[in-house]
C-alpha positions as semicolon CSV with decimal commas, in nm:
position;residue;x (nm);y (nm);z (nm)
1;M;10,189;18,020;7,915
2;K;10,288;18,186;7,662
3;S;10,093;18,336;7,285
4;K;10,102;17,950;7,094
5;I;9,931;17,742;7,379
6;G;9,635;17,788;7,472
7;E;9,436;17,764;7,852
8;I;9,584;17,418;8,034
9;H;9,236;17,290;8,104
10;N;9,093;17,364;7,705
11;L;9,433;17,160;7,646
12;Y;9,399;16,866;7,839
13;A;9,030;16,848;7,740
14;F;9,177;16,842;7,377
15;F;9,425;16,557;7,444
16;N;9,286;16,424;7,644
17;L;8,977;16,311;7,454
18;S;9,214;16,290;7,077
19;H;9,494;16,126;7,191
20;P;9,512;16,082;7,565
21;E;9,888;15,891;7,511
22;L;10,022;16,244;7,394
23;I;9,914;16,440;7,716
24;R;9,970;16,188;7,974
25;A;10,379;16,277;8,011
26;Y;10,304;16,622;8,147
27;Q;10,036;16,502;8,399
28;N;10,240;16,586;8,658
29;H;10,218;16,967;8,518
30;I;9,842;17,008;8,545
31;T;9,642;17,079;8,845
32;N;9,405;16,891;8,995
33;Q;9,145;17,223;8,942
34;D;9,263;17,207;8,599
35;I;9,193;16,863;8,509
36;V;8,842;16,863;8,681
37;A;8,770;17,142;8,455
38;A;8,879;16,969;8,118
39;K;8,658;16,678;8,193
40;L;8,379;16,994;8,186
41;V;8,508;17,137;7,871
42;A;8,576;16,804;7,712
43;S;8,214;16,696;7,815
44;S;8,065;16,977;7,645
45;H;8,254;17,061;7,356
46;V;8,382;16,767;7,202
47;N;8,196;16,859;6,941
48;N;8,356;17,258;6,876
49;A;8,677;17,146;6,709
50;S;8,794;17,280;6,417
51;T;9,193;17,286;6,223
52;K;9,335;17,532;6,030
53;I;9,652;17,424;5,789
54;T;9,826;17,565;5,631
55;T;10,039;17,526;5,306
56;I;10,285;17,662;5,145
57;D;10,141;17,834;4,940
58;N;9,911;18,090;5,276
59;I;9,648;17,922;5,186
60;D;9,469;17,816;5,503
61;Y;9,167;17,548;5,570
62;I;8,949;17,531;5,778
63;F;8,780;17,164;5,827
64;P;8,611;17,040;6,199
65;L;8,741;16,782;6,416
66;D;8,582;16,494;6,546
67;L;8,772;16,422;6,886
68;T;8,690;16,042;6,917
69;S;8,765;15,909;6,734
70;R;9,114;15,655;6,600
71;N;8,982;15,530;6,280
72;H;9,017;15,724;5,945
73;Q;9,070;15,723;5,609
74;S;9,252;15,869;5,335
75;K;8,957;16,054;5,025
76;G;9,377;16,094;4,874
77;N;9,352;16,497;4,988
78;W;9,740;16,536;5,015
79;I;9,843;16,852;5,056
80;W;10,232;17,015;5,191
81;V;10,170;17,189;5,523
82;T;10,352;17,458;5,720
83;Q;10,103;17,454;6,003
84;I;9,892;17,374;6,200
85;D;9,652;17,546;6,425
86;I;9,399;17,415;6,669
87;L;9,111;17,512;6,748
88;F;8,913;17,397;7,070
89;P;8,629;17,536;7,152
90;E;8,617;17,784;6,927
91;K;8,952;17,916;7,054
92;L;9,319;17,874;6,933
93;L;9,483;17,677;7,080
94;I;9,807;17,584;6,956
95;S;9,962;17,699;6,645
96;V;10,189;17,433;6,524
97;P;10,471;17,545;6,288
98;I;10,611;17,248;6,102
99;N;10,936;17,184;5,819
100;A;10,692;17,196;5,483
101;Q;10,573;16,858;5,412
102;I;10,296;16,668;5,262
103;F;10,021;16,553;5,435
104;D;9,739;16,313;5,388
105;I;9,394;16,429;5,550
106;P;9,296;16,204;5,823
107;Y;8,901;16,138;5,758
108;S;8,643;16,000;5,993
109;H;8,377;15,993;5,820
110;N;8,277;16,365;5,802
111;K;8,507;16,554;6,024
112;V;8,913;16,525;5,996
113;C;9,048;16,267;6,276
114;A;9,219;16,387;6,541
115;H;9,355;16,153;6,656
116;W;9,565;16,057;6,377
117;L;9,607;16,490;6,268
118;V;9,776;16,494;6,629
119;R;9,968;16,157;6,508
120;N;10,127;16,322;6,210
121;V;10,277;16,612;6,365
122;A;10,347;16,466;6,761
123;S;10,743;16,571;6,806
124;E;10,644;16,935;6,705
125;I;10,330;16,925;6,987
126;K;10,617;16,746;7,200
127;E;10,836;17,020;7,216
128;I;10,577;17,291;7,238
129;L;10,463;17,197;7,514
130;N;10,844;17,045;7,638
131;S;10,863;17,451;7,663
132;H;10,549;17,591;7,757
133;L;10,443;17,380;8,086
């Protein structure tokens, strides 16, 4: 794998928790050993995910992620985003460069809702997964 993407079992664990529909298309590329390892990672690191969001001004914001919620609320935090990095568990999992666009940060209580964050950049993530898996 290349540097833009983390270990396959961590990748599978993260997406299986936060946005399983996205990872299902790539299940044939993932070994059974990695799926078993992913289940162990998911069960022990469900609270160890965060995101670093980089703005057009090169300012980084780091937020903890809620991997299990599918509901979000807007707090009116609209920012111009150029890159989203996902850290899970505590290591860079995937770095998603995006064309500068405005995002409303999808909160789930006091964390960012990983499901909706991933859904907002799903096409960019699919491009990365297609080129690395």
